[in-house]
Tab-separated table of C-alpha atoms in Angstrom:
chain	number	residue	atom	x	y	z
A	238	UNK	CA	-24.280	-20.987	-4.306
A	239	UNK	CA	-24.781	-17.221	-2.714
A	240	UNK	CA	-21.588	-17.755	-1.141
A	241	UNK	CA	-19.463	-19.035	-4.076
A	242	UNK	CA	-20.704	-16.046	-6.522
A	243	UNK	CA	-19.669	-13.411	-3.719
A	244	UNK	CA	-16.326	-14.906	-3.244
A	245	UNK	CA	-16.110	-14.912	-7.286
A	246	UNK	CA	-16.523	-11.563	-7.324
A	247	UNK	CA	-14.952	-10.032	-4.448
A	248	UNK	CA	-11.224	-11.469	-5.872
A	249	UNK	CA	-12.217	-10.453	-9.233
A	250	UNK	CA	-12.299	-6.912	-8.338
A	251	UNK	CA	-10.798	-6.051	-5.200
A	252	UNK	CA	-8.419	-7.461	-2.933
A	253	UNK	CA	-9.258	-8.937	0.529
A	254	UNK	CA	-8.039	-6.419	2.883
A	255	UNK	CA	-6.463	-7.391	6.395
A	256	UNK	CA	-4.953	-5.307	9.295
A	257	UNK	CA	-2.334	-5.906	12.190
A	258	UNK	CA	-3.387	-7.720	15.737
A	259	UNK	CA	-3.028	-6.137	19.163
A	260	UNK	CA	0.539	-5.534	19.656
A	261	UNK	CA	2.820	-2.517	19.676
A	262	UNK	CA	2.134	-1.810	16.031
A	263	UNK	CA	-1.911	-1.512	17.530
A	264	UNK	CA	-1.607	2.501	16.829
A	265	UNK	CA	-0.988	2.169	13.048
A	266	UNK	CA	-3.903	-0.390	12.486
A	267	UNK	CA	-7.478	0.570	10.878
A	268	UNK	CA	-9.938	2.168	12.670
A	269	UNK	CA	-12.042	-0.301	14.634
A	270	UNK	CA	-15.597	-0.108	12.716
A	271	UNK	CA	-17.694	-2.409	14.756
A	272	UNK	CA	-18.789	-3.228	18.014
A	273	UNK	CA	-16.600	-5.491	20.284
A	274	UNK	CA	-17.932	-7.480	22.980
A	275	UNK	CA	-15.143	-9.776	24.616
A	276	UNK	CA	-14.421	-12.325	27.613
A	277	UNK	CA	-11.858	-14.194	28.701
A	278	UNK	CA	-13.061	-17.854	29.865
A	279	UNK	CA	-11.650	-19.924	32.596
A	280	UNK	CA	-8.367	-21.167	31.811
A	281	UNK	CA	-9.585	-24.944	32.410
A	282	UNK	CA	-11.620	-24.899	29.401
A	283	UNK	CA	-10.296	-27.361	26.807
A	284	UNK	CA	-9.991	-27.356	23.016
A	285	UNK	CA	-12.082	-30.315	22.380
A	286	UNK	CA	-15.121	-28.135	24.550
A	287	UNK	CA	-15.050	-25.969	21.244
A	288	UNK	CA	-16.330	-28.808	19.257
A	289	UNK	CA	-18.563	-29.905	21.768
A	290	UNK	CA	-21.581	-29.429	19.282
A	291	UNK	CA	-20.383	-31.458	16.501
A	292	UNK	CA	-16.964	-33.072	14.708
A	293	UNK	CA	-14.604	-30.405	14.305
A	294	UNK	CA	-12.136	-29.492	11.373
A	295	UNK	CA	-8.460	-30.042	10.787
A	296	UNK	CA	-7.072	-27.274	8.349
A	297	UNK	CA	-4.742	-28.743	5.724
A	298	UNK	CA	-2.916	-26.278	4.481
A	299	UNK	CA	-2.770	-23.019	5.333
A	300	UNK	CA	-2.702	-19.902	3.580
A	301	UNK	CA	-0.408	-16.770	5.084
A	302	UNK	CA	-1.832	-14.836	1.394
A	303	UNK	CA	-4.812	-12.617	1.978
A	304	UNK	CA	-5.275	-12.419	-1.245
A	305	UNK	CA	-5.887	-16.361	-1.562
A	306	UNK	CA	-7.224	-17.271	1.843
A	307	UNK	CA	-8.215	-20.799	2.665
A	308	UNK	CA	-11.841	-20.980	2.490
A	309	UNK	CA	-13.170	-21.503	5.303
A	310	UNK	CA	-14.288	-25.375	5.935
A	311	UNK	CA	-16.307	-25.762	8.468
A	312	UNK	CA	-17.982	-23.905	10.949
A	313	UNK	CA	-15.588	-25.238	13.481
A	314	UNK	CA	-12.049	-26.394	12.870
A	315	UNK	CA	-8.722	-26.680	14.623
A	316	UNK	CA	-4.787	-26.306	13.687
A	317	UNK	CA	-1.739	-25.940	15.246
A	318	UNK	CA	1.289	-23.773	15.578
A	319	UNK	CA	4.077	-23.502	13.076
A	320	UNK	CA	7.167	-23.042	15.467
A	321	UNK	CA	7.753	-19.840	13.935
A	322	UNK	CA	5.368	-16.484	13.666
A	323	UNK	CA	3.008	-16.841	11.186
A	324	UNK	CA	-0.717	-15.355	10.039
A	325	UNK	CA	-3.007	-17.276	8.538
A	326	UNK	CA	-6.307	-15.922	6.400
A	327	UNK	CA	-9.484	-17.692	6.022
A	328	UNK	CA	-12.610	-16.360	4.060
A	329	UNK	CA	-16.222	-16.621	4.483
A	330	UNK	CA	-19.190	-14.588	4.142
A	331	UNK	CA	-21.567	-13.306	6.669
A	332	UNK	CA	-24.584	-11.543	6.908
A	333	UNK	CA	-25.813	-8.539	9.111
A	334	UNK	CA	-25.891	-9.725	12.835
A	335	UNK	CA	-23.594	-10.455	15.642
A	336	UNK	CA	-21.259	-13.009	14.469
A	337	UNK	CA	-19.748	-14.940	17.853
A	338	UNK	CA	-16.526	-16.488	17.346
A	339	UNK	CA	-14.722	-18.463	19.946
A	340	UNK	CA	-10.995	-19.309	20.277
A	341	UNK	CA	-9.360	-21.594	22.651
A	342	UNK	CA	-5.281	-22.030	22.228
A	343	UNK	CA	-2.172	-22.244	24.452
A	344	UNK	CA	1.212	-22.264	23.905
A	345	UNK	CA	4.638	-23.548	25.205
A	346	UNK	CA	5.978	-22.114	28.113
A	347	UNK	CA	8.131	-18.499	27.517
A	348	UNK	CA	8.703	-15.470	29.279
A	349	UNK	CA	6.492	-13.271	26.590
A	350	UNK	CA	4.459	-14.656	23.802
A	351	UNK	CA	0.996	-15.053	22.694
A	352	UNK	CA	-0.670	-18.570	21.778
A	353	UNK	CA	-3.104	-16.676	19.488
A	354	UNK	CA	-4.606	-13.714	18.209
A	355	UNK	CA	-7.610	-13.344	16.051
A	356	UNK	CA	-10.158	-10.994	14.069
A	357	UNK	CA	-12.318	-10.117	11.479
A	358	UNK	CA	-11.459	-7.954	8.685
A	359	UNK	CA	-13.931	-6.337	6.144
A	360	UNK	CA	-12.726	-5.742	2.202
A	361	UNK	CA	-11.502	-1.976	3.051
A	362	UNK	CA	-9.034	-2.632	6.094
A	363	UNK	CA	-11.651	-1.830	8.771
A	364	UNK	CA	-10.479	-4.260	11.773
A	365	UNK	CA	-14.190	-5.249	12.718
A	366	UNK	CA	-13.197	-7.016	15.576
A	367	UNK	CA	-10.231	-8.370	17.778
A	368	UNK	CA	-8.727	-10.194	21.007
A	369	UNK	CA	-5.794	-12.172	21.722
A	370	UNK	CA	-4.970	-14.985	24.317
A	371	UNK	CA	-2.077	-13.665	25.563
A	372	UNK	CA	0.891	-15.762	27.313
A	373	UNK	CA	-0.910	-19.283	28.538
A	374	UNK	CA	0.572	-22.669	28.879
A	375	UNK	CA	-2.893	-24.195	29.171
A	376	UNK	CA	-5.760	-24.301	27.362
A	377	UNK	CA	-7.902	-20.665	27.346
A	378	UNK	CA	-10.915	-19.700	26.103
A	379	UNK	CA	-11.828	-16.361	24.490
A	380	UNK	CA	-15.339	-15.883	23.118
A	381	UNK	CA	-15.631	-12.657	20.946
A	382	UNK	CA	-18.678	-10.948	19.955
A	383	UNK	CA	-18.501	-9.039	16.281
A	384	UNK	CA	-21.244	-7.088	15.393
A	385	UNK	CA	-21.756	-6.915	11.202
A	386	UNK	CA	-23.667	-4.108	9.385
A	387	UNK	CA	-24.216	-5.301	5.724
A	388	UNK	CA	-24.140	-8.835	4.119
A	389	UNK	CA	-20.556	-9.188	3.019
A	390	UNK	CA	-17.425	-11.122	2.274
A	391	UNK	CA	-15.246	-11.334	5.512
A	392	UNK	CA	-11.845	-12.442	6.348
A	393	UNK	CA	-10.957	-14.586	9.841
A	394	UNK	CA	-7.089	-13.562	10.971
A	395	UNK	CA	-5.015	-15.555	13.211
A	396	UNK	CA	-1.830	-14.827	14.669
A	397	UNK	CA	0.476	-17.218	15.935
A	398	UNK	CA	3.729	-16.676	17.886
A	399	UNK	CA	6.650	-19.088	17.638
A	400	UNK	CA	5.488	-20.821	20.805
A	401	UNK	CA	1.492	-21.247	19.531
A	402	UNK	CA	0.918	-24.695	20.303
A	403	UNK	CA	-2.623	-25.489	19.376
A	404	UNK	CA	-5.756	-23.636	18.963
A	405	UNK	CA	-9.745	-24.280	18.274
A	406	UNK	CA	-12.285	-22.425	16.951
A	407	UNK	CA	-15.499	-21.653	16.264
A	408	UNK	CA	-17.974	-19.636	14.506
A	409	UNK	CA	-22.036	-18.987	15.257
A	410	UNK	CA	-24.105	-16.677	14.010
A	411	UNK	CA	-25.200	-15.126	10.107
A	412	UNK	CA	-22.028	-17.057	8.975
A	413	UNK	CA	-22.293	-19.460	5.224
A	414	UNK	CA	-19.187	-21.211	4.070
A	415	UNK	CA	-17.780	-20.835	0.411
A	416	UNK	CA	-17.545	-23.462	-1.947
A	417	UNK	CA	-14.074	-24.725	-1.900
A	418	UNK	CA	-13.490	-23.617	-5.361
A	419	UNK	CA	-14.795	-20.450	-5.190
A	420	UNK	CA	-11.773	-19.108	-3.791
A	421	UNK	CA	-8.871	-19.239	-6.726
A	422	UNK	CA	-5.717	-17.971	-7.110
A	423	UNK	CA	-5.773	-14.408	-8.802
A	424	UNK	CA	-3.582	-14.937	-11.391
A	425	UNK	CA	0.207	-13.920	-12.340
A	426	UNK	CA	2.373	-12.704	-9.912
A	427	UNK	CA	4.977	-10.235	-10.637
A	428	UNK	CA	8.239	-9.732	-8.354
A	429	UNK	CA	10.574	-7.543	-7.954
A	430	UNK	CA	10.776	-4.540	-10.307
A	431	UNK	CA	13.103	-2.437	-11.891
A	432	UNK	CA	15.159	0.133	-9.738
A	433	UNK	CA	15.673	2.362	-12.133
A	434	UNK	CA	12.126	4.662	-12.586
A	435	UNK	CA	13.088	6.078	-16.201
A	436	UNK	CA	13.420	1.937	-17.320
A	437	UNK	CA	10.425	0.668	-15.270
A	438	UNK	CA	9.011	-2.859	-15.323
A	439	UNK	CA	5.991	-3.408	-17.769
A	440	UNK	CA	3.589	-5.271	-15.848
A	441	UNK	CA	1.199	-7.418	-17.249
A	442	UNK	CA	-0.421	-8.594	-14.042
A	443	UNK	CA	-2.140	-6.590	-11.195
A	444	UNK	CA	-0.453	-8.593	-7.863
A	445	UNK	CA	3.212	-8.315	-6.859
A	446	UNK	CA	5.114	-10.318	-4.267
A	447	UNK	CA	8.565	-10.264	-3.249
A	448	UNK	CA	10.959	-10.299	0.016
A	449	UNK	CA	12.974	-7.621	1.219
A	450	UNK	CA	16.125	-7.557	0.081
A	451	UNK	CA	18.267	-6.154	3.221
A	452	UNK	CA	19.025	-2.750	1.767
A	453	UNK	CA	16.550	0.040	1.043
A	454	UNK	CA	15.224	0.108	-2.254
A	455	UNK	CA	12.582	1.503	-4.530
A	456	UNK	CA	11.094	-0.622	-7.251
A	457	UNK	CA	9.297	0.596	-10.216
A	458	UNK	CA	6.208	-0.731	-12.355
A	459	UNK	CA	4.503	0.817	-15.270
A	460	UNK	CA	1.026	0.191	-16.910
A	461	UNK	CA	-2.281	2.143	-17.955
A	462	UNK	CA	-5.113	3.403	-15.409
A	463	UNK	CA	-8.008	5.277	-15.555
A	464	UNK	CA	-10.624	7.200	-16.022
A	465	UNK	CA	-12.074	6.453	-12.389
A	466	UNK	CA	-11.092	5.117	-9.564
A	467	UNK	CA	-8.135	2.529	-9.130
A	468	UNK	CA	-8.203	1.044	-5.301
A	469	UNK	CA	-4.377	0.497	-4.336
A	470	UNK	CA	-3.559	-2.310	-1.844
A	471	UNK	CA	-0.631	-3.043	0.068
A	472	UNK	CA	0.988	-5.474	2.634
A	473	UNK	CA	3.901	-6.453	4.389
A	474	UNK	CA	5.811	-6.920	7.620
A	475	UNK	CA	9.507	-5.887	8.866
A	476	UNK	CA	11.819	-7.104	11.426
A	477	UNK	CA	12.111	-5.374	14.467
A	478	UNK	CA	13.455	-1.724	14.777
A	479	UNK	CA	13.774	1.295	16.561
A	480	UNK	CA	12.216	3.409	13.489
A	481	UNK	CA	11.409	1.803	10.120
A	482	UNK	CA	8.644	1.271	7.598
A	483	UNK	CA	7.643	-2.072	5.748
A	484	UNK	CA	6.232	-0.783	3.060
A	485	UNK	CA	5.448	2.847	1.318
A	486	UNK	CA	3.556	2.335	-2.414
A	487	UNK	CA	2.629	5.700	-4.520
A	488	UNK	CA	1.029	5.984	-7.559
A	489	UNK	CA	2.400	8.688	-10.182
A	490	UNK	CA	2.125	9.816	-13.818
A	491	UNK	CA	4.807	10.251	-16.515
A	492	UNK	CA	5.771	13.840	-14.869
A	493	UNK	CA	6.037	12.364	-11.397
A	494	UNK	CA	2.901	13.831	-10.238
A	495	UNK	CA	1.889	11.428	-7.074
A	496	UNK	CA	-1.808	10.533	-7.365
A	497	UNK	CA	-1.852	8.764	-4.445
A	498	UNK	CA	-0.068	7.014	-1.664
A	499	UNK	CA	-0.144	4.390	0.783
A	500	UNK	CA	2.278	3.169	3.789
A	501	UNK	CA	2.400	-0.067	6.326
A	502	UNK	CA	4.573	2.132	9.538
A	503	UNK	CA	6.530	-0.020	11.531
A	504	UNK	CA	4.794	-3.223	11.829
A	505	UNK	CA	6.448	-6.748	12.758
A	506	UNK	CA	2.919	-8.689	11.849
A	507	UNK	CA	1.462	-8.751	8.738
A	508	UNK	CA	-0.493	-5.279	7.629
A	509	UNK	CA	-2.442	-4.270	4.987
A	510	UNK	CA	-3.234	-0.345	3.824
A	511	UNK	CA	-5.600	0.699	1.547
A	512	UNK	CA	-6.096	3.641	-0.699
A	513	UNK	CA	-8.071	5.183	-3.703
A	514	UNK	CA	-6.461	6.852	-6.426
A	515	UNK	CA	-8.611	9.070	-8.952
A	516	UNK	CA	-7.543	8.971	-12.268
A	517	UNK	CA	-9.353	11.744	-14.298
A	518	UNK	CA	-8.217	9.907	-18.104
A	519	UNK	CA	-6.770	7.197	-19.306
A	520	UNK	CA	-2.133	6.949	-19.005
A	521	UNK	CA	0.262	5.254	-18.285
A	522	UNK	CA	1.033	5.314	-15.238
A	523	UNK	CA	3.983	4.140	-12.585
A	524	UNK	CA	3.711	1.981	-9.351
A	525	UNK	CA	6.346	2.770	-6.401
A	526	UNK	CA	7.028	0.098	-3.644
A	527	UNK	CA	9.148	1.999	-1.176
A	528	UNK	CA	11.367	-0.988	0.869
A	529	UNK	CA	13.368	-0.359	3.492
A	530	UNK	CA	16.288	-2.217	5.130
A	531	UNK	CA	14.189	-4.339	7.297
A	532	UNK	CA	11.447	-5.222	5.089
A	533	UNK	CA	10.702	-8.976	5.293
A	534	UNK	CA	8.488	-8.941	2.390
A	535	UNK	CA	5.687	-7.000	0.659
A	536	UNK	CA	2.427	-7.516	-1.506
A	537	UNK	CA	0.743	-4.819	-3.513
A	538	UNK	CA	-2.077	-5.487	-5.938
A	539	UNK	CA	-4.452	-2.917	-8.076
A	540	UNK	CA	-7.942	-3.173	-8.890
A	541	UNK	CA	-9.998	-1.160	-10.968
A	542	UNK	CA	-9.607	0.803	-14.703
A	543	UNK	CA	-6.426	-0.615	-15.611
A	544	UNK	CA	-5.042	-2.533	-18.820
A	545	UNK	CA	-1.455	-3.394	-19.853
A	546	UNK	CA	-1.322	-2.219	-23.523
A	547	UNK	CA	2.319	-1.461	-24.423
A	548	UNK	CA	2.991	2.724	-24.660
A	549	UNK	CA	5.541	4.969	-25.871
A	550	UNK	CA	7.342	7.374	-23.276
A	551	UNK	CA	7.843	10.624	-24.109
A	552	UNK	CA	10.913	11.683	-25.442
A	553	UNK	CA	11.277	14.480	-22.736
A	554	UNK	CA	11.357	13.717	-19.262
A	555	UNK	CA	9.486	15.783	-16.653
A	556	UNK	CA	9.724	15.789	-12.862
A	557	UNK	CA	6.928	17.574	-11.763
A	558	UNK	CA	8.047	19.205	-8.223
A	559	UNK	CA	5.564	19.914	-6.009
A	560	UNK	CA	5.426	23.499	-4.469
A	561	UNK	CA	4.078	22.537	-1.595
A	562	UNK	CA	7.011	20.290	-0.367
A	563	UNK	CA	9.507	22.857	-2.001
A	564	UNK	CA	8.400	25.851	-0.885
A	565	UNK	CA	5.966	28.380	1.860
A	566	UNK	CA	3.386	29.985	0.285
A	567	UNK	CA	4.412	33.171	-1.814
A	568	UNK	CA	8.043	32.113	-1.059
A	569	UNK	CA	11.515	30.972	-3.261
A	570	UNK	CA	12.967	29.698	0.040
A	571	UNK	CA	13.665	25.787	-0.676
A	572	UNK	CA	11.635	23.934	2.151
A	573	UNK	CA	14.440	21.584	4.266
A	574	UNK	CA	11.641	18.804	3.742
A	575	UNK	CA	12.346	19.312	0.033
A	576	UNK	CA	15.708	17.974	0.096
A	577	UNK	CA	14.867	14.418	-0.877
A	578	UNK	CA	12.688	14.840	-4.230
A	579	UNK	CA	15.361	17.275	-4.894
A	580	UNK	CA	17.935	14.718	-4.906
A	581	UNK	CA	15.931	12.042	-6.774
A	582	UNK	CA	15.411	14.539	-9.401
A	583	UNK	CA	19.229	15.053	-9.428
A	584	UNK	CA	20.023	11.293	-9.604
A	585	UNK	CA	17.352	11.396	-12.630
A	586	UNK	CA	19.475	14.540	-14.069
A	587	UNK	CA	22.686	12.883	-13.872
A	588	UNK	CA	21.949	9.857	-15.429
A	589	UNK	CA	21.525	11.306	-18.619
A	590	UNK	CA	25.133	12.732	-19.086
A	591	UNK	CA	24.619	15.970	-21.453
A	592	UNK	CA	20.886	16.291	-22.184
A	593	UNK	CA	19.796	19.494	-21.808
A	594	UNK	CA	18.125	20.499	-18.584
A	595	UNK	CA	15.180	23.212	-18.931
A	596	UNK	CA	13.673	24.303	-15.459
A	597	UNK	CA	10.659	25.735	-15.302
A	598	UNK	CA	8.881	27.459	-12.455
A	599	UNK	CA	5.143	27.602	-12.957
A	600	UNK	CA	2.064	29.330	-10.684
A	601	UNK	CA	-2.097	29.114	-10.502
A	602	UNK	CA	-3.967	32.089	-11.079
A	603	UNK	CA	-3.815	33.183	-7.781
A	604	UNK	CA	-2.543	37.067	-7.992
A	605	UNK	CA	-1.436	39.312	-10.758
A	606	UNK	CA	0.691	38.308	-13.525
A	607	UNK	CA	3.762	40.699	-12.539
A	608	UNK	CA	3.755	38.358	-9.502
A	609	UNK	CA	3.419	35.239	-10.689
A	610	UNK	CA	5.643	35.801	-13.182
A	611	UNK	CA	8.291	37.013	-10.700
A	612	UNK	CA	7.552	33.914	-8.373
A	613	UNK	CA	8.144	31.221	-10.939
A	614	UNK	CA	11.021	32.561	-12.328
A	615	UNK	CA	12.357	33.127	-8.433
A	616	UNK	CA	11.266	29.742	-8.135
A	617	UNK	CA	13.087	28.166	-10.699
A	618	UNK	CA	16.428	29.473	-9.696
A	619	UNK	CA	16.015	28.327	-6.302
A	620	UNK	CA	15.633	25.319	-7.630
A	621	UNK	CA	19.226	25.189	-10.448
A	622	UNK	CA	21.527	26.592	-7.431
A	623	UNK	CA	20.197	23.743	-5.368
A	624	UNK	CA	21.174	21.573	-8.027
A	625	UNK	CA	24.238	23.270	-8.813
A	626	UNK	CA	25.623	23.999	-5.215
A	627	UNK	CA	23.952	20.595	-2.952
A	628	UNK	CA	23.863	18.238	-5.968
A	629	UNK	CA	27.140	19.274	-7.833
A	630	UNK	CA	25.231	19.728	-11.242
A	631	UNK	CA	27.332	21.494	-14.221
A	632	UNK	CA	25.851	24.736	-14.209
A	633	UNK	CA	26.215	24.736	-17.697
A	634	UNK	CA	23.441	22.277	-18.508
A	635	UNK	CA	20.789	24.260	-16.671
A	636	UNK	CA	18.554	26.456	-18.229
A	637	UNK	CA	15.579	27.975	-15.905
A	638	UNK	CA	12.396	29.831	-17.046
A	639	UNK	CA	9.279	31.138	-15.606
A	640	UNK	CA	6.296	31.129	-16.865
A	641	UNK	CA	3.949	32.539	-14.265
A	642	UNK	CA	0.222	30.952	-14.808
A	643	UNK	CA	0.761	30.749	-18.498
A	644	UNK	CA	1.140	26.628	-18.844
A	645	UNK	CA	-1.562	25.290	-16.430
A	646	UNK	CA	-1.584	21.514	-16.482
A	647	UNK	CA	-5.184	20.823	-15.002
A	648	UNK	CA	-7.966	23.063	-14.413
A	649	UNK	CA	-7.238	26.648	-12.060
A	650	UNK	CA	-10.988	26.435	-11.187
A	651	UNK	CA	-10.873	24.590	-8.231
A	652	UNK	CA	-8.233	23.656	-5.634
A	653	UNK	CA	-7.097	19.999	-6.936
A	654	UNK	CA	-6.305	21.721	-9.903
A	655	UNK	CA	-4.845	24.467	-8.760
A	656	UNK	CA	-2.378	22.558	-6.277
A	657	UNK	CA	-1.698	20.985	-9.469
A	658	UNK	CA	-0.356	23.902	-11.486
A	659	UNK	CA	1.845	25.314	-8.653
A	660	UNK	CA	5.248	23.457	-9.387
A	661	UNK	CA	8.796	23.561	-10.764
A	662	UNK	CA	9.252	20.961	-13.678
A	663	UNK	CA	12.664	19.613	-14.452
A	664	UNK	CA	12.669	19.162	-18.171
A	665	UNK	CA	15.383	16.434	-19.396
A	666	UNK	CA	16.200	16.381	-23.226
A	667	UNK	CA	18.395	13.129	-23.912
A	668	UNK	CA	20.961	13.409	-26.583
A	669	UNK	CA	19.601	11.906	-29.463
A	670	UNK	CA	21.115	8.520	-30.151
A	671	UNK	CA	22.951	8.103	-33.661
């Protein structure tokens, strides 16, 4: 019953969290957090040796979610390959002590592959333990030693390769099973949002799932978060590439201030990222899932203060641009890293054929007022003959103003806040509609 009301509450309020296997996306994966004690057993061993203590398992069917994984049904169990890659999640929970798991699989004869990989996953993304069988067309042992800290929920990874024939395995040690209907799905799913960020999609669920869709593209979600902390979660894979990324999610307010961030790297397996985003008051608030050409698919889910009460957007639009991407300390110089935000904001700018443009260079209180003055204002017409000369912006719908440290936007007592209130915003006044 223990296990059932841990499982309950684990998917009511955050998100089982997995990582990537040993492979060349190895670098990118969480920080091992636990001891790992591993040995490879004679080849000869067979699969039905792993069940040698008892009858063992068939899993019927699978789950490749890790945010529904199958729970796991018995302490041993078996499966077998898919013909294609594939990861597959099962849940459990496990108390403090050295949990031993051991894996036997082979697969069909290739020139690379790997008949299995597997490990243990705690609820933040910290890979507790892994191995992997490597290429072997007979049956191979591999008995894996995972040392647990606390009492908690875990999650049991296994990779397959398209050649994975069969595999075995078991688990010893502080290990209960959940009920089999303690593990439910977590709801509504939402898919693939609106591209356009002023127009974003009202959620009214806290998963998303959707494939890639062969091009790069940004997808937008809106809802309410805070006060506290909102724990962002996100997964995906992509196909194989020189230099890509599966999956980049950022959280940002109505002015376009990022609160947070998240991304997956170049990973062909499945990979999850976590991140916590502070949210000082209640807003709405918009989601970002960054695609790019080769994404295969993504997940992202929230979990925390959130709700999905309808708002009103302001009538003014604000980009918020960051001074620290735009520009050196002290300086007016536009930062070459800049270049991108700068054209979003121009994309944003354009779409709204004569609105009036206001923009506005702002400073901490940091320095004199002479200065800051003269920095924002220096600031802000960096920013309109970027616009005007890069972006091909009439320079007759920009206006620019500085107004030193005079319009703070958080607190200039400490850093955060600070950081916060150095920034050029882009103000956009759409024509009123008759």
């Amino acid at each position: 019953m223990r296990a059932s009301k841990t499982w309950l509450a684990c998917l009511a309020g955050m998100a089982i969290v997995t990582g990537c296997g040993k492979s060349p996306d190895d670098a990118a994966a969480p920080a091992t957090t636990g001891a790992t004690d591993s040995t490879a057993a004679p080849a000869s061993v067979s699969i039905a040796a792993v069940a040698a203590s008892g009858a063992i398992a068939t899993v019927e069917p699978v789950s490749s979610d890790p945010d529904n994984p199958v729970p796991l049904p018995s302490l041993q169990f078996k499966g077998a390959g898919a013909g294609k890659t594939e990861t597959r999640y099962y849940a459990f929970d496990a108390g403090a002590g050295s949990i031993v798991l051991t894996a036997t699989a082979k697969n069909a004869p290739s020139g690379a592959t790997q008949a299995l990989g597997f490990a243990l996953y705690d609820l933040r993304a910290n890979r507790l333990c892994f191995d992997s069988h490597g290429n072997t067309t007979s049956d191979k042992t591999v008995v894996l030693s995972c040392q647990v800290e606390n009492a908690q929920p875990l999650l049991l990874r296994l990779d397959l390769s398209p050649e994975s024939l069969d595999y075995a395995i078991a688990l010893a040690g502080p290990v209960s099973l959940p009920s089999p209907t303690a593990i439910a799905a977590n709801g509504a799913i939402v898919g693939a949002g609106s591209t356009d960020i002023d127009q974003p999609t009202r959620l009214t669920a806290n998963r998303i799932k959707a494939d890639g869709s062969g091009k790069a593209v940004s997808y937008y979600y809106a809802f309410n978060a805070g006060p506290g902390e909102l724990v962002l979660t996100g997964d995906g894979s992509n196909t194989s590439a020189a230099a890509t990324e599966a999956l980049r999610l950022g959280l940002y307010t109505l002015r376009s201030e990022r609160l947070c961030e998240l991304a997956l790297g170049n990973t062909t397996l499945e990979k999850r990222a976590v991140t916590s985003c502070l949210v000082d008051v209640r807003q709405p608030v918009i989601l970002r899932a960054d695609l790019s050409a080769e994404t295969v698919a993504f997940r992202a889910r929230f979990d925390g203060p959130h709700d999905f009460a309808p708002f009103t957007p302001p009538k003014e639009i604000t980009i918020a641009l960051d001074s620290s991407v735009m520009f050196d300390t002290g300086k007016a110089v536009i930062k070459p890293e800049a270049q991108e935000v700068l054209h979003e904001a121009a994309e944003r700018v354009k779409k709204f054929a004569g609105a009036s443009v206001l923009i506005s260079g702002h400073t901490d209180t940091v320095g004199n007022d002479a200065s800051n003055q003269t920095l924002s204002t220096a600031r802000a017409e960096a920013v309109k003959q970027y616009l005007i000369a890069r972006e091909a912006i009439p320079a007759h719908g920009l206006l620019t103003q500085g107004f030193g440290s005079s319009r703070p936007v958080a607190d200039n007592g400490a850093e955060p806040g600070r950081a916060r209130n150095r920034r050029v915003d882009v103000v956009i006044t759409p024509e009123a509609k008759n």
